[in-house]
Amino acid sequence: MFLRCKVRRKDGKQHRYWSVVENTRVAGGRVVQRHVLYLGEINDTQELAWRRSIEVLEEGAVRPRTLSLFPEDRVEGLLADASIVRVRLSELRLRRPRQWGACWLALTLWRELQLDQFWSKRLGVSRKGTHWDQVLFVLVAYRLLAPGSEWRLHREWFQRSALADLLGEDAGLAEIHKLYRCHDRLLAHKQAVFDHLTARWRDLFNISYDVLLYDLTSTYFEADPPFPEGDKRRFGYSRDHRPDCVQIIIALVVTPEGLPLAYEVLPGNTADKTTLRGFLERIERQYGKARRIWLMDRGVPTEEVLAEMRDADPPVHYLVGTPKGRLTRLEKHLIAQPWQQARPGVQVKLLAQEGEFYVLAQSRDRVAKERAMRRRQLKRLWARLKQLSTMALSREELLMKLGAARDQSRTAWRLLTIEVAAEDATFSYRLDRNKLRQTRLREGRYLLRTNLVEEDPAKLWGHYLLLMAVEEAFKNLKGDLAIRPVFHQLEARIEAHVFMAFLAYCLHVTLARRLHALAPGLTPRSVLEKFAAMQMIDVHLPTTDGRELVLTRYTEAEPELSLLMKKLKLELPAQPPPKITPAPAPPTPL
């Protein structure tokens, strides 16, 4: 194996992307390069560390040796010994292949966060001997590795995984009634989990909680109302573009590293601006009053809440996006301020006013993107209007088609002046050049507001970019962890389902933090897929005296996986001890 670099030029800058590859010989004697791990853009220190790890791995590789196997018909010269077991190699059988590597990694992360100890104390063991903490781990591991319904977990996935081997249990752990009943035991411990995880992440990664990110998302249900009185499934503004479905709102607080601190499930018709005050009080109770910065999108805080944050003792600092309408009011003052370079392609200005600071940022890349989007939309709308002007329609049909065109191209529609005749089905349209000029001036520009005493607007802009961490958390919850669809009907179990998705995300982001120090291109999903290649299998060897030797073994790690485990400082456990069935009972004499 070796490192391979690919160079790409973007925006006048040279980017170097690294991968671990190995040479593989194929038919015809050709040698091709097999991609092993994608590392992304790594610095010189990381590159050197990976090269040294590869060299150590290659030098310490075990060289194959030829061994002779002696079946039961070649045992001449052996002394009689009761400890010798003669096996029938010709009747060797391989049974029950199951996924082991990713399950073991999930259990390792679970234990690293000490969630096994946390839940064993709180959930305990039932009178029938059910270890509820292990049932919970099965549900969380399933959500992390192969999310789906509890019925699918019970019916097939548990048997195809090695969780029973890792936990020392059997298939009884995944009985369907246990999976559902486990949901009913979780929500009472939600706040205790938040406290435990924040303390654990502080120990593992030396995380501080001075900067917090707050945002909301929604997840919908394909279910028919009405629901019981007070049910949180409600119609509301859908971020998934499904206004036809009921939904719930999930409010989440994370650190800039993406580590979640708290979340809340709210009714689906909850307005974003009504949620912030409760979270501010909760975080203050949990961590005390401290100099803390809250980063939020523009639709979350109200003017009243921002005033309360400024007047608090000590003041609660915030950095929040601002609607572009406020830019009109401040435009005269901002024009007089000089531009400063925040990063290549990004310029910022700072304006102090009424106890706050306003930051105007302009991104060259964002300007190009927004202009390209606007041009495509305007071109599509213009072509549609031209097509409608040539069609023979009634006035009602024309109005309906114009309404449909407006829904498809709302941004471009605002740049046109369209006049429909009062009596017949004719209309005229033209481009409003004043609106177009104003739109061009505001494309790629963002206005932020803050009560931070910070003279460097570039730092404020850098803080605001951290909001991508909470967006990434929502992306992982809805993508990798497939929080939707929700198969439950009871509200308490719906909230427990979200809670288990939260726990699975905690494992996901813990792995991400460990990978980030190695290479930014290594994602938790790609690493879990690498580990999933390791299987566990039962080797059955019949003996000459009628017994059966059973060897439960996980497969050997491929070289690239061995390299990855070395970098993560993970050591595989010992193989399980062999088992042998008792000798058959002698036949009963007649």
PDB file of C-alpha atoms in Angstrom, residues 27 49 96 167 224 236 244 247 256 283 316 356 396 405 435 450 474 508 561 586-587:
ATOM      1  CA  ALA A  27      -5.834 -11.257 -15.470  1.00  0.00           C
ATOM      2  CA  ALA A  49       2.023   9.888  10.011  1.00  0.00           C
ATOM      3  CA  ARG A  96     -24.070 -18.939   9.879  1.00  0.00           C
ATOM      4  CA  LEU A 167     -23.114  -9.579  24.117  1.00  0.00           C
ATOM      5  CA  ASP A 224     -53.998   9.934   8.812  1.00  0.00           C
ATOM      6  CA  GLY A 236     -47.065  22.965   9.941  1.00  0.00           C
ATOM      7  CA  ASP A 244     -49.571  17.382   3.070  1.00  0.00           C
ATOM      8  CA  GLN A 247     -44.992  16.306  11.406  1.00  0.00           C
ATOM      9  CA  PRO A 256     -19.098  23.527  16.721  1.00  0.00           C
ATOM     10  CA  ILE A 283     -28.647  25.262  29.114  1.00  0.00           C
ATOM     11  CA  VAL A 316     -25.755  36.096  26.837  1.00  0.00           C
ATOM     12  CA  GLU A 356     -25.083  45.743  18.578  1.00  0.00           C
ATOM     13  CA  GLU A 396     -59.481  31.085 -15.865  1.00  0.00           C
ATOM     14  CA  ALA A 405     -45.447  29.191 -13.246  1.00  0.00           C
ATOM     15  CA  LYS A 435     -35.540  45.233  -9.225  1.00  0.00           C
ATOM     16  CA  THR A 450     -24.304  40.247  17.347  1.00  0.00           C
ATOM     17  CA  PHE A 474     -29.718  17.027  10.698  1.00  0.00           C
ATOM     18  CA  HIS A 508     -21.629   8.448  14.870  1.00  0.00           C
ATOM     19  CA  LEU A 561      -8.557  -2.259   7.769  1.00  0.00           C
ATOM     20  CA  PRO A 586     -24.554 -45.431  23.890  1.00  0.00           C
ATOM     21  CA  PRO A 587     -27.579 -47.245  22.480  1.00  0.00           C
TER      22      PRO A 587
END
